[in-house]
Short mmCIF file of C-alpha atoms and ligand atoms in Angstrom, two decimals:
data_model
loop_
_atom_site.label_atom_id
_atom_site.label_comp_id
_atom_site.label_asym_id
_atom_site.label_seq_id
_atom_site.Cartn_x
_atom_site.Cartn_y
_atom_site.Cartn_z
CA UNK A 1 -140.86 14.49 13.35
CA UNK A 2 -141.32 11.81 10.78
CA UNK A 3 -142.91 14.77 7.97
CA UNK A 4 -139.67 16.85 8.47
CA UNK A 5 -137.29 13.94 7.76
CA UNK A 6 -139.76 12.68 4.94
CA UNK A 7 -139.59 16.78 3.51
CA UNK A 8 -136.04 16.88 3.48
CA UNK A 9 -135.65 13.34 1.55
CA UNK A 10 -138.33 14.96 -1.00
CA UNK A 11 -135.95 18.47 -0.83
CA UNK A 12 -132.98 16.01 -1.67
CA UNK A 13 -134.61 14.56 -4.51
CA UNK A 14 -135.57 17.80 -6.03
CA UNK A 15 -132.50 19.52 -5.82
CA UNK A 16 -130.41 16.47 -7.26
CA UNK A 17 -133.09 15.36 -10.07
CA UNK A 18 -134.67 18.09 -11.61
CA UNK A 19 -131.41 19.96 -12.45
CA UNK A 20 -130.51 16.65 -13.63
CA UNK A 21 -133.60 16.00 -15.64
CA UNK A 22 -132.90 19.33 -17.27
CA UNK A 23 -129.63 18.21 -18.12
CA UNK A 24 -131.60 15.85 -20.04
CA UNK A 25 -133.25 18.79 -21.63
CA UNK A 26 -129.83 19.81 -23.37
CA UNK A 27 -128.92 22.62 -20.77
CA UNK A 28 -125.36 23.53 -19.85
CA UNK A 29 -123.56 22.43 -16.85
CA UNK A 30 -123.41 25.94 -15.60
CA UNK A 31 -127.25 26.52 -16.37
CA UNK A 32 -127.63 23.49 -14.37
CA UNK A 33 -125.69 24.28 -11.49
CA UNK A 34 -127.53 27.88 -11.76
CA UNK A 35 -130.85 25.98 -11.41
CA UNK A 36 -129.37 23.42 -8.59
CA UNK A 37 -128.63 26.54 -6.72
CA UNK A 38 -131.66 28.34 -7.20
CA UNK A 39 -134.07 25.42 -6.02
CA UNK A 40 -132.04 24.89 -3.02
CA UNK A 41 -131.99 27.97 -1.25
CA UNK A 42 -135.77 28.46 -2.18
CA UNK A 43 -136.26 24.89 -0.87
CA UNK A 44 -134.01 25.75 2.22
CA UNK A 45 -135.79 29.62 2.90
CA UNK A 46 -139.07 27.24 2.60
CA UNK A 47 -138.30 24.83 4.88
CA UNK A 48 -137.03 27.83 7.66
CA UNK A 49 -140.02 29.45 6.61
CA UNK A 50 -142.65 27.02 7.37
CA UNK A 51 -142.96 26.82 11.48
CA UNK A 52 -144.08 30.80 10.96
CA UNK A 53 -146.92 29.70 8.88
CA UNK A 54 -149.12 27.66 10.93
CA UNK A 55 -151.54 26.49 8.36
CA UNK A 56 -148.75 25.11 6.63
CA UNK A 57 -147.01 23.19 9.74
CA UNK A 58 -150.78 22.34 10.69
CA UNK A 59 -150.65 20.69 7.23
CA UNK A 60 -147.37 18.99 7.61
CA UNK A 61 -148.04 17.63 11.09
CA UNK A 62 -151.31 16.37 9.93
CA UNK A 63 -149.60 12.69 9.86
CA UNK A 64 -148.82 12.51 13.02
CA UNK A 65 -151.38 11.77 15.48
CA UNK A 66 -149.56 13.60 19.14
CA UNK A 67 -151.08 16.88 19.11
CA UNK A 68 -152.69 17.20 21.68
CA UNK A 69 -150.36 19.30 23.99
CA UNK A 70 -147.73 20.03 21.41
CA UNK A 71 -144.22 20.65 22.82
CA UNK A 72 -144.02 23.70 20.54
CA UNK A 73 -146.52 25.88 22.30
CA UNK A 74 -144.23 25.60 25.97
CA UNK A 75 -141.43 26.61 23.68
CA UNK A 76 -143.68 29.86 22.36
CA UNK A 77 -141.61 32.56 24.65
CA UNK A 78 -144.68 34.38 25.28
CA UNK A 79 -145.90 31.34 27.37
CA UNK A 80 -142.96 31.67 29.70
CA UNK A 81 -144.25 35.13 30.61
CA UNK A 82 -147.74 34.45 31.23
CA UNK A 83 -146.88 34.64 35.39
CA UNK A 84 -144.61 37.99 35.07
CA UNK A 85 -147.28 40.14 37.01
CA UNK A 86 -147.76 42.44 39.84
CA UNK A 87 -150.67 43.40 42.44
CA UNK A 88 -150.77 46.46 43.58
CA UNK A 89 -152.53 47.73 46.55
CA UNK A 90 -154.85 50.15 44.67
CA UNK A 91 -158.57 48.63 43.98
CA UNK A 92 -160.49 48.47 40.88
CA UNK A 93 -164.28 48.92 41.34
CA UNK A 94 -166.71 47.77 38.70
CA UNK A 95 -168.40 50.55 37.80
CA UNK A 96 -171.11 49.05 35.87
CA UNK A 97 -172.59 46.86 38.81
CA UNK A 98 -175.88 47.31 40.39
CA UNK A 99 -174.40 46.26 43.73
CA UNK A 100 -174.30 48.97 46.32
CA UNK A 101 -171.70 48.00 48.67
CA UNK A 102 -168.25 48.60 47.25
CA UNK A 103 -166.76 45.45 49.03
CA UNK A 104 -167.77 43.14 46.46
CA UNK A 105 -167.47 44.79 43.33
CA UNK A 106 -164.15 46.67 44.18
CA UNK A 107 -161.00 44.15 43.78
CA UNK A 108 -157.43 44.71 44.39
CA UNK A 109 -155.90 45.36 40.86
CA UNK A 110 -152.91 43.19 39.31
CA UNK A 111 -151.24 43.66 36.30
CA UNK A 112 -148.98 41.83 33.78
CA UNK A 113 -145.63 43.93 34.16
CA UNK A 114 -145.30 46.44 31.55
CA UNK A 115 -141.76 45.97 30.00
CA UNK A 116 -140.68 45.18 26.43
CA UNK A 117 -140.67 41.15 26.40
CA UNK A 118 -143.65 40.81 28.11
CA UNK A 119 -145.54 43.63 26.31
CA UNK A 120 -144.39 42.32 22.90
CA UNK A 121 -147.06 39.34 23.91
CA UNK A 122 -150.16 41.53 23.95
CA UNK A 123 -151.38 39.70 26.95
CA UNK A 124 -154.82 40.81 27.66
CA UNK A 125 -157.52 40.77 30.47
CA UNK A 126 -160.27 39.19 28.84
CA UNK A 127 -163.49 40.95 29.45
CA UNK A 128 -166.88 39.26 30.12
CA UNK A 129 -167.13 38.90 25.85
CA UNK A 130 -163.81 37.98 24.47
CA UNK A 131 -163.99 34.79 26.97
CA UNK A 132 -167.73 33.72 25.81
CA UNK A 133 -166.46 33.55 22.35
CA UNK A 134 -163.56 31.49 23.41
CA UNK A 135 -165.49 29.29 25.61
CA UNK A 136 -168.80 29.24 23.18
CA UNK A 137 -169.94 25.70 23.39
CA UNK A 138 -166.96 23.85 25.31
CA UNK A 139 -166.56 21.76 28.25
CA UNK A 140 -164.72 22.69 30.94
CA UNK A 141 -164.27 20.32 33.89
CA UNK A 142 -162.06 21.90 37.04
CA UNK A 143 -161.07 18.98 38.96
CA UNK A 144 -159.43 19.19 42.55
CA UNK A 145 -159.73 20.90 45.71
CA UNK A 146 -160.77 24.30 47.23
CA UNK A 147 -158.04 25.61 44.62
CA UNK A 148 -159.85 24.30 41.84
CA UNK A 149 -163.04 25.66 43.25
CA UNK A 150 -162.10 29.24 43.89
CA UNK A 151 -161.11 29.00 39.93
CA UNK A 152 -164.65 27.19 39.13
CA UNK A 153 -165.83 30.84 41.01
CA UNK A 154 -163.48 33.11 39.05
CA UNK A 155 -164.59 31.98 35.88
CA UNK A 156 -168.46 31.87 36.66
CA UNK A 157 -167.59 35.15 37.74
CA UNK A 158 -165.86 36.37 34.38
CA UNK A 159 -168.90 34.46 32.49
CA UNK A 160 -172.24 35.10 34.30
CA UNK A 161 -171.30 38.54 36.42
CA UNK A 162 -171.19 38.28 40.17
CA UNK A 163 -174.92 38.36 40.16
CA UNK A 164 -174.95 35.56 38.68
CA UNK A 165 -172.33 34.22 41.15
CA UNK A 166 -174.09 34.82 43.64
CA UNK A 167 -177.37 32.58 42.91
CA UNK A 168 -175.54 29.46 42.47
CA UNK A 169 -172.52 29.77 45.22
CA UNK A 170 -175.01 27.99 47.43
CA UNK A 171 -174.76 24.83 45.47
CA UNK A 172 -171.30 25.62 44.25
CA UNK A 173 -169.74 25.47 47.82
CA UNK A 174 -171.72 22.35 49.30
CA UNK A 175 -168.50 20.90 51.07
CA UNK A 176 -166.96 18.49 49.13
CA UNK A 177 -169.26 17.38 46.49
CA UNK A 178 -169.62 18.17 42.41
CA UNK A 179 -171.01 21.00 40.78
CA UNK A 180 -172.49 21.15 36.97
CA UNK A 181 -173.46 24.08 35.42
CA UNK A 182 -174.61 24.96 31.65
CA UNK A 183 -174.04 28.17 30.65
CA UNK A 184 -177.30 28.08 28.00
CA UNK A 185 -175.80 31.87 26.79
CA UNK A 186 -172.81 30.21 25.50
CA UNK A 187 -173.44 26.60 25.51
CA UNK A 188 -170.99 26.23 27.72
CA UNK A 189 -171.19 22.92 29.98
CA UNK A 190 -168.62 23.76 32.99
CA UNK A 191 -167.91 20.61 35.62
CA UNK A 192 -166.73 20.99 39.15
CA UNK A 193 -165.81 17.44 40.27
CA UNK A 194 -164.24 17.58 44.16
CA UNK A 195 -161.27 15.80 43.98
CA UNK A 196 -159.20 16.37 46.61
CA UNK A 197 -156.41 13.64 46.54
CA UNK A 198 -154.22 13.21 43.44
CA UNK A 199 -155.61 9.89 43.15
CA UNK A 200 -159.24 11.01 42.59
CA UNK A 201 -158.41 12.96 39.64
CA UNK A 202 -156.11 9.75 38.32
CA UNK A 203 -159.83 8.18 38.68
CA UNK A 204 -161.37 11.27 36.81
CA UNK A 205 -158.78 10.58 33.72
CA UNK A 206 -159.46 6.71 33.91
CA UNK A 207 -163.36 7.76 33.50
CA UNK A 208 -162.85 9.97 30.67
CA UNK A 209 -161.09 7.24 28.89
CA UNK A 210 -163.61 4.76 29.87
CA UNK A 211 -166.47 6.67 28.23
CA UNK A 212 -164.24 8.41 25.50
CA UNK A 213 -166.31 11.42 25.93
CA UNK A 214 -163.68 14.42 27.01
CA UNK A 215 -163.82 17.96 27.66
CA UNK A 216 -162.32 20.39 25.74
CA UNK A 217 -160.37 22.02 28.53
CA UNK A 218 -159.62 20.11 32.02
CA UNK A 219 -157.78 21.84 34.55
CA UNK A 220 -156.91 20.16 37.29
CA UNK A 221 -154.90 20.35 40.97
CA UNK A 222 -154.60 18.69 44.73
CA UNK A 223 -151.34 18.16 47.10
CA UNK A 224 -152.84 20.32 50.20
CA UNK A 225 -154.82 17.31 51.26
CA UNK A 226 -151.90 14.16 50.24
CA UNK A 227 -149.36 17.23 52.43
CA UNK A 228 -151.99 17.02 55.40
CA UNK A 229 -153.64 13.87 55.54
CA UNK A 230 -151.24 11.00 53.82
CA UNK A 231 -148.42 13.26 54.93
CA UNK A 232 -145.92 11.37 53.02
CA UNK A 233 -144.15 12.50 49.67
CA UNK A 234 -143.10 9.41 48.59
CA UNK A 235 -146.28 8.29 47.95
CA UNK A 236 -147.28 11.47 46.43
CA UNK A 237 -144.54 11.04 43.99
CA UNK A 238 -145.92 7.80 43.09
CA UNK A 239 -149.36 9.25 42.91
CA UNK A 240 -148.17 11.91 40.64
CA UNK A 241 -146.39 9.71 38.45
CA UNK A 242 -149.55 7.38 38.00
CA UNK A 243 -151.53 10.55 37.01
CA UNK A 244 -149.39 11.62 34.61
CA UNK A 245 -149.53 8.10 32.61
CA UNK A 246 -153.23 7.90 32.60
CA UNK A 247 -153.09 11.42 31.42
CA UNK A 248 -151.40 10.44 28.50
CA UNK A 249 -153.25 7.92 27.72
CA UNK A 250 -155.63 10.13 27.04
CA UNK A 251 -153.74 12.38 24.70
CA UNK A 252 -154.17 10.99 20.95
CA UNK A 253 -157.73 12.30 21.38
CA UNK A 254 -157.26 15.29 20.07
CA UNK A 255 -157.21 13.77 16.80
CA UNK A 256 -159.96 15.40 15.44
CA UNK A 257 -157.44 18.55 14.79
CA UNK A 258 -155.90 16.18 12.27
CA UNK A 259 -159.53 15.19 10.45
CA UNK A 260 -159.40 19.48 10.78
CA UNK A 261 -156.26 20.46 9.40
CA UNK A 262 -156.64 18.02 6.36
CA UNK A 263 -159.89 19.44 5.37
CA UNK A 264 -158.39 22.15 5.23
CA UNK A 265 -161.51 24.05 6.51
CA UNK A 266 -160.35 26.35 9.54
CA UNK A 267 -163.27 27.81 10.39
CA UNK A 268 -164.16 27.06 13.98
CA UNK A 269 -161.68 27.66 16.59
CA UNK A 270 -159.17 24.95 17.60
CA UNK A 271 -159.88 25.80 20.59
CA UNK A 272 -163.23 23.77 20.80
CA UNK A 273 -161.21 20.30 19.31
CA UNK A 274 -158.34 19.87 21.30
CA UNK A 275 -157.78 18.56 25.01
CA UNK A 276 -156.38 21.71 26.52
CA UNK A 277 -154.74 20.97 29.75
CA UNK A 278 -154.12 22.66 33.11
CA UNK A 279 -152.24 21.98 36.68
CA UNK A 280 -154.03 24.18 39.15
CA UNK A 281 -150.85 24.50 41.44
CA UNK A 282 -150.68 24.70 45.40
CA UNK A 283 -150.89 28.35 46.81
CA UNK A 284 -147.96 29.20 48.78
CA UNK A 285 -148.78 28.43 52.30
CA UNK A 286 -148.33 31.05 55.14
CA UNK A 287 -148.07 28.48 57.86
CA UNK A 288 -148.22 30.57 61.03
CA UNK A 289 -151.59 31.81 59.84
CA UNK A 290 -152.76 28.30 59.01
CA UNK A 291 -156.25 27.24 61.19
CA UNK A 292 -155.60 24.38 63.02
CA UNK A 293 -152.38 23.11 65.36
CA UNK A 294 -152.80 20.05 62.46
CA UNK A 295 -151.84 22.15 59.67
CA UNK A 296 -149.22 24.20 61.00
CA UNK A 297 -147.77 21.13 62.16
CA UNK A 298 -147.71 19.23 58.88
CA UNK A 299 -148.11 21.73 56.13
CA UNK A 300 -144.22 23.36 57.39
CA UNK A 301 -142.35 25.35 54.15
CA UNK A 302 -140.12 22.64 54.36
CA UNK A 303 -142.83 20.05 53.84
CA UNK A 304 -144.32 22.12 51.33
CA UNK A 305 -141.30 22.26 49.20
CA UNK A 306 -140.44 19.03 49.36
CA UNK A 307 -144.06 18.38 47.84
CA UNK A 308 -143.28 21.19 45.09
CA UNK A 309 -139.89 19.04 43.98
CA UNK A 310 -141.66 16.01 43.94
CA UNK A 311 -144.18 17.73 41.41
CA UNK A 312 -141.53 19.21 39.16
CA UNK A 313 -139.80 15.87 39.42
CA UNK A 314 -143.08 13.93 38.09
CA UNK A 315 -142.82 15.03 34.52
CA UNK A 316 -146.23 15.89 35.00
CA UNK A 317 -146.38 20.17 34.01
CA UNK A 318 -145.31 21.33 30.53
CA UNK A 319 -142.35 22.72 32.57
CA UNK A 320 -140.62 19.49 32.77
CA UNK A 321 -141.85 17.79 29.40
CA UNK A 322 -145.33 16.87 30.91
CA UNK A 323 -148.78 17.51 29.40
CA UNK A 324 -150.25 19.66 31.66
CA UNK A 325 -149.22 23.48 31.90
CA UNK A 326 -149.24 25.03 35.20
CA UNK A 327 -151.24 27.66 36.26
CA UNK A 328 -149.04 28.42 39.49
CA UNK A 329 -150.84 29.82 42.13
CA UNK A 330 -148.00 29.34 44.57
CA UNK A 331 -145.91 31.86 42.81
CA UNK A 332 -149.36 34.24 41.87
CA UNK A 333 -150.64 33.78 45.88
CA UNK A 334 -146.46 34.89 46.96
CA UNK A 335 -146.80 38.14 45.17
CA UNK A 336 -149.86 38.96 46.78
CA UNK A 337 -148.68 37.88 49.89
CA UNK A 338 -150.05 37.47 53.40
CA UNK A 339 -152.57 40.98 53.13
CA UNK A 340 -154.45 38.43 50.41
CA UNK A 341 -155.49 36.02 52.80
CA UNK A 342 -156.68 35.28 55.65
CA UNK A 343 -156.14 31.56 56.50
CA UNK A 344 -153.04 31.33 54.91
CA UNK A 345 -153.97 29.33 52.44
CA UNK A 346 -157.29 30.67 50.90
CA UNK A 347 -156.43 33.60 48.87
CA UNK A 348 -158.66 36.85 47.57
CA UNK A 349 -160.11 36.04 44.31
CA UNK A 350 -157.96 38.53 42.19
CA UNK A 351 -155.04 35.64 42.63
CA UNK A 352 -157.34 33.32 41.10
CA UNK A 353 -159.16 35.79 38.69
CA UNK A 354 -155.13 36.57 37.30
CA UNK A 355 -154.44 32.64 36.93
CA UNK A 356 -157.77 32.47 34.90
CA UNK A 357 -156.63 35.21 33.01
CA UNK A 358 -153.22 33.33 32.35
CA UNK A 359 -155.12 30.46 31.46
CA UNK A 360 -157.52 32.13 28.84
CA UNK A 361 -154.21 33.92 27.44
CA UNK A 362 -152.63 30.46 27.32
CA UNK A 363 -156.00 28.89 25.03
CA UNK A 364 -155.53 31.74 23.04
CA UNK A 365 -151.90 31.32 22.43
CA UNK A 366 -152.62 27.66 21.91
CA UNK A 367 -155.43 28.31 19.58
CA UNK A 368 -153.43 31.04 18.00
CA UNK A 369 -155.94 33.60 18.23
CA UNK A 370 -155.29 37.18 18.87
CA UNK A 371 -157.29 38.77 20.84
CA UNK A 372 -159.54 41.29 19.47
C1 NAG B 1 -168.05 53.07 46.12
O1 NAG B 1 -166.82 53.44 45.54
C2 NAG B 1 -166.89 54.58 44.70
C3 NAG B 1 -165.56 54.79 44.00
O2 NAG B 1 -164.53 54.11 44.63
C4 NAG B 1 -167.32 55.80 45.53
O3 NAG B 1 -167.41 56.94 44.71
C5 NAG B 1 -168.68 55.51 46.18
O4 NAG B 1 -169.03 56.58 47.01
C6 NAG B 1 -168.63 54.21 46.96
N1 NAG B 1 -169.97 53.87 47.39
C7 NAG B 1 -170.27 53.47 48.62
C8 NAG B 1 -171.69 53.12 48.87
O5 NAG B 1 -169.43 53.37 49.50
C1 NAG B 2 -171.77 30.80 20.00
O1 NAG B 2 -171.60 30.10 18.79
C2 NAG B 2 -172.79 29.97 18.02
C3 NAG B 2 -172.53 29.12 16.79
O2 NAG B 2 -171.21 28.77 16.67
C4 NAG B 2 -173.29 31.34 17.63
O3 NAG B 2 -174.52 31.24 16.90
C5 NAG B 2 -173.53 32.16 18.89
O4 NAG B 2 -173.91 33.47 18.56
C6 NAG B 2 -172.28 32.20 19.75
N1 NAG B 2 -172.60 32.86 21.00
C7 NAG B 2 -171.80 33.73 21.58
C8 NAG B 2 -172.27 34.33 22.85
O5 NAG B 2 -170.71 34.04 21.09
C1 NAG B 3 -160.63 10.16 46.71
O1 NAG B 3 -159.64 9.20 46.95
C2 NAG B 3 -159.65 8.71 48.26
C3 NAG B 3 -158.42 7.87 48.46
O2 NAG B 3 -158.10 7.15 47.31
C4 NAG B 3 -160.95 7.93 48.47
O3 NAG B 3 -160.99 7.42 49.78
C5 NAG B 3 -162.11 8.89 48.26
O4 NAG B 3 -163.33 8.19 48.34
C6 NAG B 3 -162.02 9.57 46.91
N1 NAG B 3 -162.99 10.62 46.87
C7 NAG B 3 -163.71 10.88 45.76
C8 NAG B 3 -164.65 12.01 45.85
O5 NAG B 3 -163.60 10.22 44.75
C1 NAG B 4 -144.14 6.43 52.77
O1 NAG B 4 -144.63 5.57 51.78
C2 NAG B 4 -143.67 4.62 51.35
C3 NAG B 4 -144.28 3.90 50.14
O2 NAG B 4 -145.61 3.61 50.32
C4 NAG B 4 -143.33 3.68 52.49
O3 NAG B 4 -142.38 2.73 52.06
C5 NAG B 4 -142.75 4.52 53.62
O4 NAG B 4 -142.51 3.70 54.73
C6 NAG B 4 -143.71 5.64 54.00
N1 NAG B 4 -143.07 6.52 54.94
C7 NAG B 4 -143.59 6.84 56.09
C8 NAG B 4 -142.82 7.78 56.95
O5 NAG B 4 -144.66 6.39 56.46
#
């Protein structure tokens, strides 16, 4: 906060020395007090005034070079409410598809709840449109584990139709290997990259800052297979804690908002200059419906929890000073509970399709864009 202190050294100076260089100008003591006054509340309202005006704070922040993830946005109270929603049992069916069978275009329907605070955000359910001009020529890379893919799917899904879905699932869902896809409508370049321990995306980060090339969003998740194959949350503390270093290393990239907001020019979208990031969280676990004697043995609620803690202990999510905001599918997959899955751990896409909603609502927020 080096430009605040700086402005209010500068707000000093021009309270004390202009009245007193009037002085100088042969005006009365109380004339000068009059004008002391005067310039000090406007300089005060101004200064109160400023975080409202974004241009203006985009102006005065422009010397310092942490943007990336700015603490301000987890503080926006609207971001706090992005997970206040509800399923209900009723389905929405897509009545615009060619597909005859009603299983796959009819979805159970969820729904920010309606009440003042949260409907004082505006959140909205993006539509096939709204997210192409979001997403128009960025790179998203969703790193992690079956999580991360059933995202990768809801967003292909919001982009390209189910149709289009549909052609490429084949490749999409080759166990356990990376997916690429350009979007030529949009120029949008989106990245699935299987990595299924925390340490493999700690090597993803480490290869972004290798070949300084980064995506514009990266949202990332693991902890199912540390919880059932390292089994030990000490190390996936550690793990954690690693990640969240070489993440922000990586931060001062977003620097190019700087070169932005000194221009002046704020014509494109933020969105498409800054590191946007995301923590694809664990889905809540229904153990006794879990598929093998392995998992229900080691993936217990009270093995899952102590995993959670050891996350929010990390300082790796926004929620606990961190860089990465969490799209929390634990709390999205409890409220649909155990009729939205199957395995127990696998949920029905409209959990994922509402945290891709809450993460397009969160860019936009970010971006400070209202949608249309
Ligand atoms: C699909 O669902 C719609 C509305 O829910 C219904 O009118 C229609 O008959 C269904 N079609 C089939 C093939 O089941
Ligand atoms: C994407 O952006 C380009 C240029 O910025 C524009 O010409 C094009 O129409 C946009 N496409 C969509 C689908 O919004
Ligand atoms: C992920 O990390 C594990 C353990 O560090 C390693 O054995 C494995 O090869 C990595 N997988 C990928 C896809 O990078
Ligand atoms: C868990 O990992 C830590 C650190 O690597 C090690 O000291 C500890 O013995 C491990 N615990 C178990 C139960 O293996």
């Amino acid at each position: 906060m080096l430009g605040a202190v700086q402005l209010g050294l500068l707000a000093a100076c021009v309270v004390l020395f202009v009245p007193m260089g009037m002085a100088g100008w042969h005006l009365s003591r109380n004339k000068m007090l009059f004008f002391s006054c005067a310039l000090f509340i406007t300089l005060a309202v101004g200064v109160h005034l400023t975080p409202y005006f974004p241009s203006i704070s985009a102006f005065l922040s422009a010397s310092e070079v942490i943007i990336s993830t700015p603490a301000i946005l987890y503080h926006d109270s609207c971001v706090l409410l992005l997970h206040r929603v509800v399923y209900k049992d009723v389905r929405e069916c897509d009545v615009d598809s060619n597909f005859d069978d009603n299983e796959s275009v009819c979805k159970r329907s969820w729904d920010w709840i309606r009440n003042g605070e949260v409907d004082e955000c505006e959140f909205q359910k993006l539509k096939k449109s709204d997210a192409s001009d979001l997403l128009n020529g960025s790179w998203v890379v969703v790193a992690g584990d079956s999580q991360s893919r059933l995202m990768v799917v809801s967003l292909l899904e919001l982009i390209m139709g189910s149709e289009g879905v549909e052609k490429v699932k084949g490749d999409l869902f080759k166990r356990h290997s990376d997916y690429s896809v350009m979007v030529e409508e949009i120029g949008m370049r989106l990245d699935f990259v299987w990595a299924p321990y925390v340490a493999n995306l700690t090597q993803l980060t480490l290869r972004y800052k290798g070949s300084k090339d980064f995506p514009d969003i990266l949202m990332m998740g693991a902890g199912l297979w540390d919880m059932l194959h390292v089994n030990n949350v000490t190390e996936f503390g550690v793990s954690l804690r690693v990640l969240r270093d070489n993440v922000l290393a990586l931060l001062p990239v977003s620097s190019s908002l700087v070169a932005d907001a000194g221009g002046g020019g704020v014509s494109e979208p933020k969105a498409s200059h800054l590191l946007h990031l995301f923590w694809v969280g664990m889905p809540t676990l229904i153990t006794s419906m879990l598929n093998t004697a392995e998992k229900k043995e080691r993936m217990t609620t009270a093995v899952y929890s102590s995993y959670d803690n050891e996350l929010a202990g990390s300082n790796l999510l926004r929620q606990s000073g961190g860089p990465l905001l969490k799209l929390d599918i634990g709390l999205l997959s409890e409220f649909c509970g155990p009729r939205c899955t199957s395995d127990g751990m696998h949920y029905d896409e409209v959990v994922y399709n509402t945290a891709l909603q809450i993460m397009l609502n969160a860019l936009l927020i970010e971006s400070n864009q209202k949608p249309q």
